[in-house]
Short mmCIF file of N, CA and C in Angstrom, two decimals:
data_model
loop_
_atom_site.label_atom_id
_atom_site.label_comp_id
_atom_site.label_asym_id
_atom_site.label_seq_id
_atom_site.Cartn_x
_atom_site.Cartn_y
_atom_site.Cartn_z
N MET A 1 80.41 -1.59 -44.53
CA MET A 1 80.03 -0.30 -44.56
C MET A 1 79.59 0.57 -43.63
N ALA A 2 79.43 1.42 -43.06
CA ALA A 2 78.51 2.09 -41.83
C ALA A 2 77.33 2.15 -41.82
N SER A 3 76.87 1.63 -40.65
CA SER A 3 75.43 1.85 -40.76
C SER A 3 74.87 2.37 -39.80
N PRO A 4 74.47 3.52 -40.73
CA PRO A 4 73.67 4.50 -39.48
C PRO A 4 72.18 4.03 -38.77
N SER A 5 72.17 4.76 -37.58
CA SER A 5 71.18 3.80 -36.90
C SER A 5 70.38 5.08 -36.10
N ALA A 6 69.10 4.79 -36.17
CA ALA A 6 68.06 5.65 -35.15
C ALA A 6 67.34 5.60 -34.34
N THR A 7 66.64 6.22 -33.12
CA THR A 7 65.95 5.61 -32.08
C THR A 7 64.71 6.46 -32.37
N VAL A 8 63.54 6.07 -32.89
CA VAL A 8 62.22 6.57 -32.85
C VAL A 8 61.23 6.07 -31.89
N LEU A 9 60.97 6.69 -31.25
CA LEU A 9 59.95 5.98 -30.10
C LEU A 9 60.41 4.73 -29.32
N GLY A 10 61.72 4.99 -29.16
CA GLY A 10 62.65 3.45 -28.29
C GLY A 10 62.51 2.52 -29.08
N ARG A 11 62.71 2.68 -30.35
CA ARG A 11 62.78 1.73 -31.60
C ARG A 11 64.19 1.61 -32.25
N THR A 12 64.80 0.96 -32.44
CA THR A 12 66.26 1.00 -33.03
C THR A 12 65.95 0.86 -34.04
N ILE A 13 66.29 1.63 -35.39
CA ILE A 13 66.50 1.31 -36.76
C ILE A 13 67.46 1.27 -37.21
N THR A 14 68.05 0.24 -37.68
CA THR A 14 69.22 0.23 -38.63
C THR A 14 69.31 -0.14 -40.09
N THR A 15 69.71 0.76 -40.91
CA THR A 15 69.92 0.95 -42.03
C THR A 15 71.06 0.40 -42.82
N THR A 16 71.30 -0.66 -43.41
CA THR A 16 72.56 -0.95 -44.08
C THR A 16 72.52 -1.04 -45.46
N THR A 17 73.84 -1.01 -45.96
CA THR A 17 73.64 -1.23 -47.65
C THR A 17 74.23 -2.72 -47.71
N THR A 18 73.70 -3.41 -48.77
CA THR A 18 74.10 -4.66 -48.97
C THR A 18 74.98 -4.52 -50.35
N ALA A 19 75.69 -5.59 -50.77
CA ALA A 19 76.75 -5.74 -51.75
C ALA A 19 76.19 -4.93 -52.82
N THR A 20 74.55 -5.34 -53.32
CA THR A 20 74.53 -4.67 -54.51
C THR A 20 73.22 -3.46 -54.62
N GLY A 21 74.04 -2.96 -53.21
CA GLY A 21 73.94 -1.36 -53.60
C GLY A 21 72.41 -1.11 -52.60
N THR A 22 71.57 -2.35 -52.13
CA THR A 22 70.17 -1.60 -52.20
C THR A 22 70.16 -1.82 -50.61
N PRO A 23 69.65 -0.61 -49.96
CA PRO A 23 69.64 -0.37 -48.59
C PRO A 23 68.56 -1.91 -48.08
N SER A 24 68.92 -2.31 -46.89
CA SER A 24 67.95 -2.59 -45.79
C SER A 24 67.74 -2.40 -44.42
N VAL A 25 66.79 -2.41 -44.45
CA VAL A 25 66.35 -2.04 -42.76
C VAL A 25 65.91 -3.06 -41.90
N THR A 26 66.56 -2.87 -40.78
CA THR A 26 66.61 -4.03 -39.74
C THR A 26 65.98 -3.26 -38.33
N HIS A 27 64.47 -4.05 -38.04
CA HIS A 27 64.34 -3.05 -36.58
C HIS A 27 64.68 -4.14 -35.22
N GLN A 28 65.48 -3.57 -34.44
CA GLN A 28 65.87 -4.52 -33.44
C GLN A 28 65.23 -4.63 -32.40
N SER A 29 64.40 -3.84 -31.85
CA SER A 29 63.72 -3.80 -30.51
C SER A 29 62.67 -3.05 -30.63
N LEU A 30 61.88 -3.65 -29.79
CA LEU A 30 60.35 -2.76 -29.43
C LEU A 30 60.14 -2.09 -28.27
N HIS A 31 60.68 -1.20 -27.81
CA HIS A 31 60.81 -0.82 -26.54
C HIS A 31 60.38 0.11 -25.98
N PHE A 32 59.35 0.73 -25.49
CA PHE A 32 58.72 2.02 -25.27
C PHE A 32 59.27 2.31 -23.84
N SER A 33 59.34 3.62 -23.88
CA SER A 33 60.26 4.64 -22.84
C SER A 33 58.88 5.06 -22.18
N SER A 34 58.95 4.69 -21.16
CA SER A 34 57.96 5.49 -19.87
C SER A 34 58.27 6.53 -19.87
N LYS A 35 58.84 7.45 -20.06
CA LYS A 35 59.36 8.76 -20.21
C LYS A 35 58.50 9.31 -21.05
N ILE A 36 58.10 9.00 -22.35
CA ILE A 36 57.40 9.43 -23.38
C ILE A 36 56.14 9.29 -23.28
N LEU A 37 55.78 8.16 -22.79
CA LEU A 37 53.95 7.99 -22.31
C LEU A 37 53.63 8.93 -21.25
N PHE A 38 54.51 8.73 -20.12
CA PHE A 38 53.88 9.49 -18.61
C PHE A 38 55.04 10.28 -18.36
N PRO A 39 55.19 11.51 -18.86
CA PRO A 39 56.38 12.23 -18.31
C PRO A 39 56.14 12.55 -17.15
N VAL A 40 57.09 12.96 -16.35
CA VAL A 40 57.57 13.24 -14.93
C VAL A 40 57.55 14.61 -14.61
N PHE A 41 56.94 15.28 -13.85
CA PHE A 41 56.82 16.89 -13.93
C PHE A 41 57.63 17.14 -12.74
N PRO A 42 58.57 17.97 -12.71
CA PRO A 42 59.37 18.22 -11.76
C PRO A 42 58.74 19.00 -10.23
N PHE A 43 57.88 18.62 -9.98
CA PHE A 43 56.69 19.09 -9.06
C PHE A 43 56.89 18.16 -7.78
N LYS A 44 57.38 19.26 -6.75
CA LYS A 44 57.41 18.06 -5.34
C LYS A 44 56.53 18.35 -4.69
N ASN A 45 55.98 17.53 -3.68
CA ASN A 45 54.94 18.10 -2.31
C ASN A 45 56.14 18.20 -1.03
N HIS A 46 56.11 19.74 -0.88
CA HIS A 46 57.23 20.19 0.63
C HIS A 46 56.44 20.32 1.78
N ARG A 47 55.17 19.56 2.02
CA ARG A 47 54.63 19.62 3.46
C ARG A 47 55.21 18.67 3.87
N PRO A 48 55.42 18.98 5.33
CA PRO A 48 55.92 17.83 6.03
C PRO A 48 54.78 16.90 6.80
N ILE A 49 55.35 15.87 6.75
CA ILE A 49 54.64 14.34 7.11
C ILE A 49 54.67 14.37 8.54
N THR A 50 53.31 14.59 8.99
CA THR A 50 53.19 14.06 10.61
C THR A 50 52.57 12.92 10.91
N LYS A 51 53.29 12.09 11.67
CA LYS A 51 53.10 10.58 12.06
C LYS A 51 52.20 10.61 13.48
N LEU A 52 50.99 9.78 13.64
CA LEU A 52 50.86 10.16 15.08
C LEU A 52 50.54 8.85 15.35
N HIS A 53 51.08 8.69 16.60
CA HIS A 53 51.14 7.12 17.26
C HIS A 53 49.89 7.29 18.24
N VAL A 54 48.94 6.49 18.71
CA VAL A 54 48.14 6.67 19.76
C VAL A 54 47.88 5.54 20.46
N SER A 55 48.02 5.12 21.54
CA SER A 55 48.04 4.04 22.25
C SER A 55 47.26 4.18 23.59
N SER A 56 46.66 2.98 24.12
CA SER A 56 46.31 3.65 25.74
C SER A 56 47.17 2.78 26.61
N PRO A 57 46.89 3.48 27.72
CA PRO A 57 48.02 2.59 28.60
C PRO A 57 47.33 1.55 29.13
N THR A 58 48.26 0.61 29.63
CA THR A 58 47.93 -1.26 29.78
C THR A 58 47.46 -0.91 31.09
N ASN A 59 48.13 -0.03 31.99
CA ASN A 59 47.83 -0.03 33.35
C ASN A 59 46.71 0.37 34.29
N LYS A 60 45.81 1.10 33.38
CA LYS A 60 44.81 1.88 33.97
C LYS A 60 43.44 1.13 32.89
N PRO A 61 42.75 0.67 33.62
CA PRO A 61 41.37 0.30 33.01
C PRO A 61 40.47 1.25 32.37
N ILE A 62 39.87 1.12 31.14
CA ILE A 62 39.46 2.33 30.34
C ILE A 62 37.96 2.05 30.80
N THR A 63 37.59 3.26 31.36
CA THR A 63 36.27 3.43 31.98
C THR A 63 35.49 4.73 31.09
N THR A 64 34.54 3.96 30.28
CA THR A 64 33.36 4.98 29.98
C THR A 64 32.07 5.24 30.55
N THR A 65 32.07 6.72 30.36
CA THR A 65 31.11 7.34 30.73
C THR A 65 29.90 7.20 29.87
N PRO A 66 28.75 6.84 30.72
CA PRO A 66 27.34 7.00 29.16
C PRO A 66 27.35 8.39 29.04
N ALA A 67 27.87 8.52 28.02
CA ALA A 67 27.34 9.93 27.28
C ALA A 67 25.76 9.79 26.94
N LYS A 68 25.20 11.03 26.96
CA LYS A 68 23.95 11.48 26.61
C LYS A 68 23.60 11.62 25.08
N LYS A 69 23.15 10.51 24.27
CA LYS A 69 23.16 10.57 23.21
C LYS A 69 22.02 11.82 22.33
N PRO A 70 22.71 12.23 21.23
CA PRO A 70 21.64 13.50 20.95
C PRO A 70 20.57 12.93 20.48
N THR A 71 19.77 13.38 20.66
CA THR A 71 18.34 13.15 19.79
C THR A 71 18.28 13.41 18.68
N GLU A 72 18.41 12.25 17.58
CA GLU A 72 18.11 12.56 16.05
C GLU A 72 16.64 12.52 15.91
N GLU A 73 16.79 13.30 14.67
CA GLU A 73 15.19 13.55 14.42
C GLU A 73 14.68 12.56 13.35
N THR A 74 13.89 11.69 13.78
CA THR A 74 13.56 10.68 12.63
C THR A 74 12.21 10.96 12.22
N ILE A 75 11.49 11.02 10.91
CA ILE A 75 10.63 10.94 10.44
C ILE A 75 9.57 10.11 10.35
N PHE A 76 8.51 10.42 10.79
CA PHE A 76 7.64 9.29 10.97
C PHE A 76 6.51 9.46 9.67
N PHE A 77 5.98 10.63 9.51
CA PHE A 77 5.04 10.64 8.12
C PHE A 77 5.92 12.51 7.40
N ASP A 78 5.92 12.16 6.23
CA ASP A 78 5.92 13.48 5.54
C ASP A 78 5.14 13.15 4.18
N GLY A 79 4.54 14.50 3.88
CA GLY A 79 3.46 14.45 2.81
C GLY A 79 2.59 15.09 2.56
N GLY A 80 1.99 15.78 2.04
CA GLY A 80 1.14 16.37 1.38
C GLY A 80 -0.49 15.97 1.68
N ALA A 81 -1.83 16.70 1.33
CA ALA A 81 -2.87 15.89 1.18
C ALA A 81 -3.13 14.63 0.35
N HIS A 82 -3.95 13.88 0.78
CA HIS A 82 -4.38 12.98 0.29
C HIS A 82 -4.65 13.50 -1.37
N TYR A 83 -4.19 12.32 -2.69
CA TYR A 83 -4.59 12.65 -3.67
C TYR A 83 -6.08 12.27 -3.69
N GLY A 84 -6.86 11.34 -3.23
CA GLY A 84 -8.35 11.16 -3.26
C GLY A 84 -8.89 12.59 -2.76
N ASP A 85 -8.40 13.46 -2.24
CA ASP A 85 -9.54 14.37 -1.84
C ASP A 85 -9.11 15.42 -3.29
N LEU A 86 -8.08 15.54 -3.96
CA LEU A 86 -7.99 16.42 -5.00
C LEU A 86 -8.61 15.95 -6.11
N LEU A 87 -8.40 14.60 -6.42
CA LEU A 87 -9.46 14.01 -7.54
C LEU A 87 -10.93 13.88 -7.17
N ALA A 88 -11.42 13.82 -5.94
CA ALA A 88 -12.89 13.82 -5.92
C ALA A 88 -13.32 15.12 -6.11
N ASN A 89 -12.48 16.22 -5.56
CA ASN A 89 -12.86 17.59 -5.79
C ASN A 89 -12.56 18.15 -7.32
N LEU A 90 -11.73 17.53 -7.72
CA LEU A 90 -11.83 17.65 -9.20
C LEU A 90 -12.96 17.52 -10.05
N LEU A 91 -13.23 16.43 -9.69
CA LEU A 91 -14.61 15.63 -10.32
C LEU A 91 -15.95 16.42 -10.14
N LEU A 92 -15.86 16.83 -8.70
CA LEU A 92 -17.01 17.82 -8.34
C LEU A 92 -17.02 18.91 -8.88
N GLY A 93 -15.50 19.47 -9.45
CA GLY A 93 -15.83 20.83 -9.27
C GLY A 93 -16.26 21.26 -10.72
N PHE A 94 -16.83 20.27 -11.49
CA PHE A 94 -17.51 20.98 -13.07
C PHE A 94 -18.63 21.29 -12.82
N THR A 95 -19.40 20.85 -11.58
CA THR A 95 -20.29 22.06 -11.33
C THR A 95 -20.06 23.31 -10.57
N LEU A 96 -20.44 24.23 -10.99
CA LEU A 96 -20.53 25.84 -10.84
C LEU A 96 -20.11 25.41 -9.00
N LEU A 97 -21.21 24.98 -8.40
CA LEU A 97 -21.70 25.21 -6.93
C LEU A 97 -20.33 24.89 -6.20
N TRP A 98 -19.72 23.76 -6.45
CA TRP A 98 -18.73 23.09 -5.86
C TRP A 98 -16.88 23.62 -6.28
N LEU A 99 -16.90 24.55 -7.04
CA LEU A 99 -15.71 25.29 -7.60
C LEU A 99 -14.91 26.11 -6.57
N PRO A 100 -15.44 26.57 -5.75
CA PRO A 100 -14.72 27.15 -4.71
C PRO A 100 -14.12 25.91 -3.50
N LEU A 101 -14.74 24.87 -3.19
CA LEU A 101 -14.11 23.72 -2.48
C LEU A 101 -12.96 23.19 -3.43
N THR A 102 -13.22 23.13 -4.79
CA THR A 102 -11.85 22.30 -5.35
C THR A 102 -10.80 23.56 -5.58
N LEU A 103 -10.90 24.56 -5.55
CA LEU A 103 -10.01 25.37 -5.75
C LEU A 103 -9.20 25.25 -4.42
N ALA A 104 -10.02 25.16 -3.38
CA ALA A 104 -9.40 24.90 -2.19
C ALA A 104 -8.13 23.13 -2.19
N ALA A 105 -9.07 22.65 -2.51
CA ALA A 105 -8.20 21.06 -2.81
C ALA A 105 -7.30 21.54 -3.51
N VAL A 106 -7.26 21.97 -4.85
CA VAL A 106 -5.84 22.07 -5.08
C VAL A 106 -4.68 22.75 -4.69
N SER A 107 -5.08 23.84 -3.84
CA SER A 107 -4.34 24.82 -2.99
C SER A 107 -3.78 23.66 -1.82
N ARG A 108 -4.55 22.92 -1.46
CA ARG A 108 -4.31 21.89 -0.34
C ARG A 108 -2.65 20.77 -0.86
N ALA A 109 -3.35 20.50 -2.14
CA ALA A 109 -2.70 19.38 -3.06
C ALA A 109 -1.13 19.83 -3.25
N PHE A 110 -1.09 21.28 -3.61
CA PHE A 110 0.32 21.69 -4.13
C PHE A 110 1.04 22.79 -3.26
N TYR A 111 0.21 23.22 -1.90
CA TYR A 111 0.76 24.14 -1.29
C TYR A 111 1.05 23.96 0.08
N LEU A 112 0.80 22.56 0.35
CA LEU A 112 0.35 22.16 2.17
C LEU A 112 0.91 20.86 2.03
N ARG A 113 1.87 20.99 3.50
CA ARG A 113 2.89 19.69 3.75
C ARG A 113 3.17 19.26 4.86
N TYR A 114 2.85 18.13 5.76
CA TYR A 114 2.69 17.75 6.89
C TYR A 114 3.77 16.83 7.21
N ARG A 115 4.40 17.04 8.37
CA ARG A 115 5.50 16.09 8.48
C ARG A 115 5.64 16.19 10.10
N PHE A 116 5.63 14.73 10.26
CA PHE A 116 5.70 14.34 11.70
C PHE A 116 6.75 13.80 12.06
N THR A 117 7.35 13.99 13.33
CA THR A 117 8.74 13.48 13.56
C THR A 117 8.64 12.93 15.21
N ASN A 118 9.91 12.44 15.29
CA ASN A 118 9.90 11.78 16.95
C ASN A 118 9.77 13.35 17.79
N LEU A 119 10.17 14.12 17.21
CA LEU A 119 10.11 15.87 18.11
C LEU A 119 9.17 16.77 18.11
N ARG A 120 8.28 16.84 16.87
CA ARG A 120 7.51 17.81 16.74
C ARG A 120 6.42 17.65 15.48
N VAL A 121 5.64 18.56 15.27
CA VAL A 121 4.75 18.50 14.34
C VAL A 121 4.98 19.44 13.69
N THR A 122 5.18 19.81 12.04
CA THR A 122 5.27 20.88 11.26
C THR A 122 4.38 20.96 10.43
N VAL A 123 3.93 22.14 10.03
CA VAL A 123 3.07 22.53 9.14
C VAL A 123 3.75 23.30 8.25
N ILE A 124 4.23 23.15 6.67
CA ILE A 124 4.68 23.86 6.27
C ILE A 124 3.63 24.33 4.85
N SER A 125 3.90 25.69 4.65
CA SER A 125 2.55 25.93 3.51
C SER A 125 2.96 27.05 2.77
N GLY A 126 2.52 27.61 2.02
CA GLY A 126 3.04 28.58 0.97
C GLY A 126 3.62 28.19 -0.22
N LEU A 127 3.80 29.20 -1.22
CA LEU A 127 3.97 29.03 -2.48
C LEU A 127 5.71 28.33 -2.40
N THR A 128 6.42 28.67 -1.70
CA THR A 128 7.58 28.18 -1.81
C THR A 128 7.98 27.64 -0.18
N GLY A 129 6.88 27.23 0.37
CA GLY A 129 7.21 26.89 2.00
C GLY A 129 7.46 27.86 2.56
N GLN A 130 7.46 28.90 2.79
CA GLN A 130 8.29 29.92 3.78
C GLN A 130 7.10 30.30 4.80
N ASP A 131 5.66 29.70 4.94
CA ASP A 131 5.09 29.50 6.11
C ASP A 131 4.99 28.13 6.74
N ARG A 132 5.81 28.21 7.66
CA ARG A 132 6.07 27.04 8.62
C ARG A 132 5.56 27.23 10.24
N SER A 133 4.83 26.31 10.50
CA SER A 133 4.28 26.07 11.96
C SER A 133 4.93 24.87 12.72
N ASP A 134 5.60 25.08 13.82
CA ASP A 134 6.35 24.23 14.73
C ASP A 134 5.75 23.76 15.83
N PHE A 135 5.02 22.47 16.70
CA PHE A 135 4.87 22.46 17.66
C PHE A 135 5.61 21.40 18.51
N SER A 136 5.59 21.12 19.19
CA SER A 136 6.31 20.01 19.97
C SER A 136 5.13 19.03 20.83
N TYR A 137 5.27 17.86 21.06
CA TYR A 137 4.20 16.87 21.59
C TYR A 137 3.95 16.83 22.66
N LYS A 138 4.80 17.86 23.59
CA LYS A 138 4.26 18.37 24.80
C LYS A 138 3.60 19.43 25.21
N VAL A 139 3.16 19.88 23.73
CA VAL A 139 1.79 21.22 24.06
C VAL A 139 0.73 20.57 23.69
N ILE A 140 0.57 19.19 23.48
CA ILE A 140 -0.36 18.61 22.72
C ILE A 140 -1.21 18.45 23.84
N LYS A 141 -2.66 18.79 23.91
CA LYS A 141 -3.53 18.37 24.94
C LYS A 141 -4.69 17.20 24.62
N ASP A 142 -5.20 17.34 23.25
CA ASP A 142 -6.12 16.39 22.68
C ASP A 142 -6.15 16.24 21.14
N VAL A 143 -5.99 15.19 20.76
CA VAL A 143 -6.12 14.53 19.39
C VAL A 143 -7.75 14.52 18.75
N GLN A 144 -8.14 14.43 17.93
CA GLN A 144 -9.36 14.00 17.43
C GLN A 144 -9.21 13.73 15.91
N VAL A 145 -10.01 12.88 15.60
CA VAL A 145 -10.21 12.61 13.81
C VAL A 145 -11.54 12.92 13.51
N VAL A 146 -11.49 13.05 12.08
CA VAL A 146 -12.80 13.13 11.53
C VAL A 146 -12.65 12.56 10.04
N PRO A 147 -13.15 11.06 9.79
CA PRO A 147 -12.92 10.57 8.81
C PRO A 147 -13.80 11.56 7.27
N ARG A 148 -13.17 11.52 6.19
CA ARG A 148 -13.63 12.19 5.14
C ARG A 148 -13.85 10.92 4.11
N PHE A 149 -14.87 11.15 3.29
CA PHE A 149 -15.14 10.56 1.98
C PHE A 149 -15.57 9.14 2.83
N ILE A 150 -14.83 7.73 2.61
CA ILE A 150 -15.64 6.58 3.06
C ILE A 150 -14.39 6.18 4.00
N GLY A 151 -13.73 7.17 4.51
CA GLY A 151 -12.55 6.42 5.52
C GLY A 151 -11.15 6.82 5.04
N GLU A 152 -10.89 7.03 3.60
CA GLU A 152 -9.79 6.73 3.15
C GLU A 152 -8.91 8.04 3.83
N TRP A 153 -9.41 9.27 3.83
CA TRP A 153 -8.34 10.17 4.56
C TRP A 153 -9.39 10.90 5.15
N GLY A 154 -8.85 11.90 6.10
CA GLY A 154 -9.36 12.57 6.92
C GLY A 154 -9.02 13.83 7.95
N ASP A 155 -9.28 14.22 8.74
CA ASP A 155 -8.60 15.52 9.30
C ASP A 155 -8.10 14.84 10.45
N ILE A 156 -7.25 15.84 11.08
CA ILE A 156 -6.92 15.76 12.51
C ILE A 156 -6.78 17.10 13.08
N VAL A 157 -7.77 16.98 14.02
CA VAL A 157 -7.70 18.43 15.16
C VAL A 157 -7.14 18.03 15.95
N ILE A 158 -5.94 18.82 16.55
CA ILE A 158 -5.21 18.78 17.48
C ILE A 158 -5.38 20.06 18.49
N THR A 159 -5.42 19.68 19.63
CA THR A 159 -5.81 20.50 20.43
C THR A 159 -4.64 20.98 21.70
N LEU A 160 -4.04 21.76 21.34
CA LEU A 160 -2.71 22.50 22.18
C LEU A 160 -3.49 23.48 23.88
N ARG A 161 -2.57 23.20 24.72
CA ARG A 161 -2.55 22.77 26.12
C ARG A 161 -3.15 24.40 26.09
N ASP A 162 -2.97 25.32 25.58
CA ASP A 162 -3.21 27.04 25.43
C ASP A 162 -4.71 27.20 24.75
N GLY A 163 -5.20 26.35 24.47
CA GLY A 163 -6.55 26.17 23.48
C GLY A 163 -6.59 26.01 21.76
N THR A 164 -5.44 26.80 21.72
CA THR A 164 -5.36 26.72 20.08
C THR A 164 -5.91 25.48 19.19
N LYS A 165 -6.74 25.28 18.43
CA LYS A 165 -6.75 23.98 17.89
C LYS A 165 -6.04 23.93 16.41
N VAL A 166 -5.41 23.13 16.06
CA VAL A 166 -4.56 23.17 14.73
C VAL A 166 -5.28 22.10 13.88
N ASP A 167 -6.04 22.46 12.73
CA ASP A 167 -6.73 21.65 11.96
C ASP A 167 -5.81 21.43 10.81
N LEU A 168 -5.44 20.09 10.70
CA LEU A 168 -5.00 19.35 9.04
C LEU A 168 -6.13 18.61 8.43
N ARG A 169 -5.80 19.05 7.27
CA ARG A 169 -7.38 18.57 6.30
C ARG A 169 -6.24 17.80 5.68
N SER A 170 -7.40 16.89 4.85
CA SER A 170 -7.15 15.77 4.26
C SER A 170 -5.73 14.88 4.41
N VAL A 171 -5.70 14.76 5.68
CA VAL A 171 -4.32 13.75 5.92
C VAL A 171 -4.24 12.47 5.70
N PRO A 172 -3.42 11.43 4.51
CA PRO A 172 -3.78 10.13 4.75
C PRO A 172 -3.25 9.42 5.78
N LYS A 173 -3.54 8.47 6.11
CA LYS A 173 -3.07 7.72 7.21
C LYS A 173 -3.49 8.30 8.79
N PHE A 174 -4.46 8.93 8.71
CA PHE A 174 -4.91 9.97 9.40
C PHE A 174 -5.27 9.56 10.91
N ARG A 175 -5.52 7.67 11.28
CA ARG A 175 -5.86 7.41 12.20
C ARG A 175 -4.21 7.16 12.67
N GLU A 176 -3.54 6.17 11.83
CA GLU A 176 -2.13 6.11 12.43
C GLU A 176 -1.26 7.68 12.92
N ILE A 177 -1.50 8.46 12.02
CA ILE A 177 -0.60 9.39 12.63
C ILE A 177 -1.28 10.56 14.15
N ALA A 178 -2.83 10.23 14.26
CA ALA A 178 -3.25 10.62 15.05
C ALA A 178 -2.83 10.00 16.29
N LYS A 179 -2.78 8.41 16.79
CA LYS A 179 -2.16 7.71 17.42
C LYS A 179 -0.90 7.89 17.80
N TYR A 180 0.09 8.10 17.15
CA TYR A 180 1.56 8.48 17.16
C TYR A 180 1.37 9.53 17.80
N CYS A 181 0.52 10.77 17.17
CA CYS A 181 0.69 12.08 18.14
C CYS A 181 0.57 11.75 19.83
N LEU A 182 -0.51 10.82 19.87
CA LEU A 182 -1.14 10.82 21.26
C LEU A 182 0.00 9.86 22.25
N SER A 183 0.66 8.77 21.34
CA SER A 183 1.50 8.04 22.08
C SER A 183 2.82 9.04 22.42
N MET A 184 3.37 10.00 21.59
CA MET A 184 4.54 10.59 21.60
C MET A 184 4.35 11.65 22.75
N ALA A 185 2.89 12.47 22.88
CA ALA A 185 2.70 13.26 23.67
C ALA A 185 2.25 12.58 25.13
N GLU A 186 2.29 11.49 25.16
CA GLU A 186 2.00 10.67 26.49
C GLU A 186 0.79 10.28 27.10
N LYS A 187 -0.06 10.57 26.34
CA LYS A 187 -1.60 10.49 26.52
C LYS A 187 -2.30 8.83 26.16
N PRO A 188 -3.22 8.87 26.89
CA PRO A 188 -4.11 7.32 26.16
C PRO A 188 -4.02 7.43 25.12
N VAL A 189 -3.82 6.35 24.46
CA VAL A 189 -4.27 6.16 22.61
C VAL A 189 -5.78 6.01 22.56
N VAL A 190 -6.71 6.63 22.70
CA VAL A 190 -7.95 6.60 22.42
C VAL A 190 -8.47 7.58 21.74
N LEU A 191 -8.28 6.93 20.37
CA LEU A 191 -9.21 7.96 19.13
C LEU A 191 -10.56 8.52 19.82
N GLU A 192 -10.93 9.76 19.68
CA GLU A 192 -12.53 10.27 19.74
C GLU A 192 -12.55 10.61 18.00
N GLU A 193 -13.47 9.86 17.39
CA GLU A 193 -13.64 9.83 16.13
C GLU A 193 -15.07 9.48 15.95
N SER A 194 -15.98 10.47 14.73
CA SER A 194 -16.79 10.73 14.61
C SER A 194 -17.16 9.76 13.31
N GLY A 195 -18.43 9.93 12.55
CA GLY A 195 -18.73 9.33 11.49
C GLY A 195 -17.95 10.05 10.10
N PRO A 196 -17.90 9.31 9.13
CA PRO A 196 -17.62 10.03 8.12
C PRO A 196 -18.38 11.18 7.39
N LYS A 197 -17.49 11.94 7.21
CA LYS A 197 -18.10 13.43 6.86
C LYS A 197 -17.71 13.92 5.25
N GLY A 198 -18.28 14.12 4.57
CA GLY A 198 -17.97 14.66 3.50
C GLY A 198 -16.87 14.45 2.69
N PHE A 199 -16.45 15.28 1.68
CA PHE A 199 -14.98 15.53 1.42
C PHE A 199 -14.13 16.04 1.83
#
């Protein structure tokens, strides 16, 4: 008797009828076609392929000229006012007399940022940081420090060559930063420091 066969998902199924008249189903192979699972699209890349062969001549010595490296800006310190300044002023802010100083400390904590790099000093202030002052170490004439509280943080007063004084308030690691400023300005690293004063 003729046996009809069908292919379903790569599987060949043969149906035969036996002498008793009951159909018998035989599975012959379990083969999945990759065309069904991963169809191939007829798109082709028509861009030309360019091969570049690079070689150096062997008869000429390679000479390298010392190229001047571009100076990359590396950050020495980037941060805001010391957290101790804010905390001490918040604690003393409960007195009505100290309230203006507390508001000044809060504004310093949230709206003031200092950045010392190998190229310049940057003071960023304002609600969105739109007020920015930059000056190079070449214009620094003198650097003084004023410790605050018990010397945990302090003010850095930088005097520029034109006589302008830049007062950086409540700077953490103020001694290290002041010494760094003097060394970058090529000045003797001797800090003029007064005793601790207030908050």
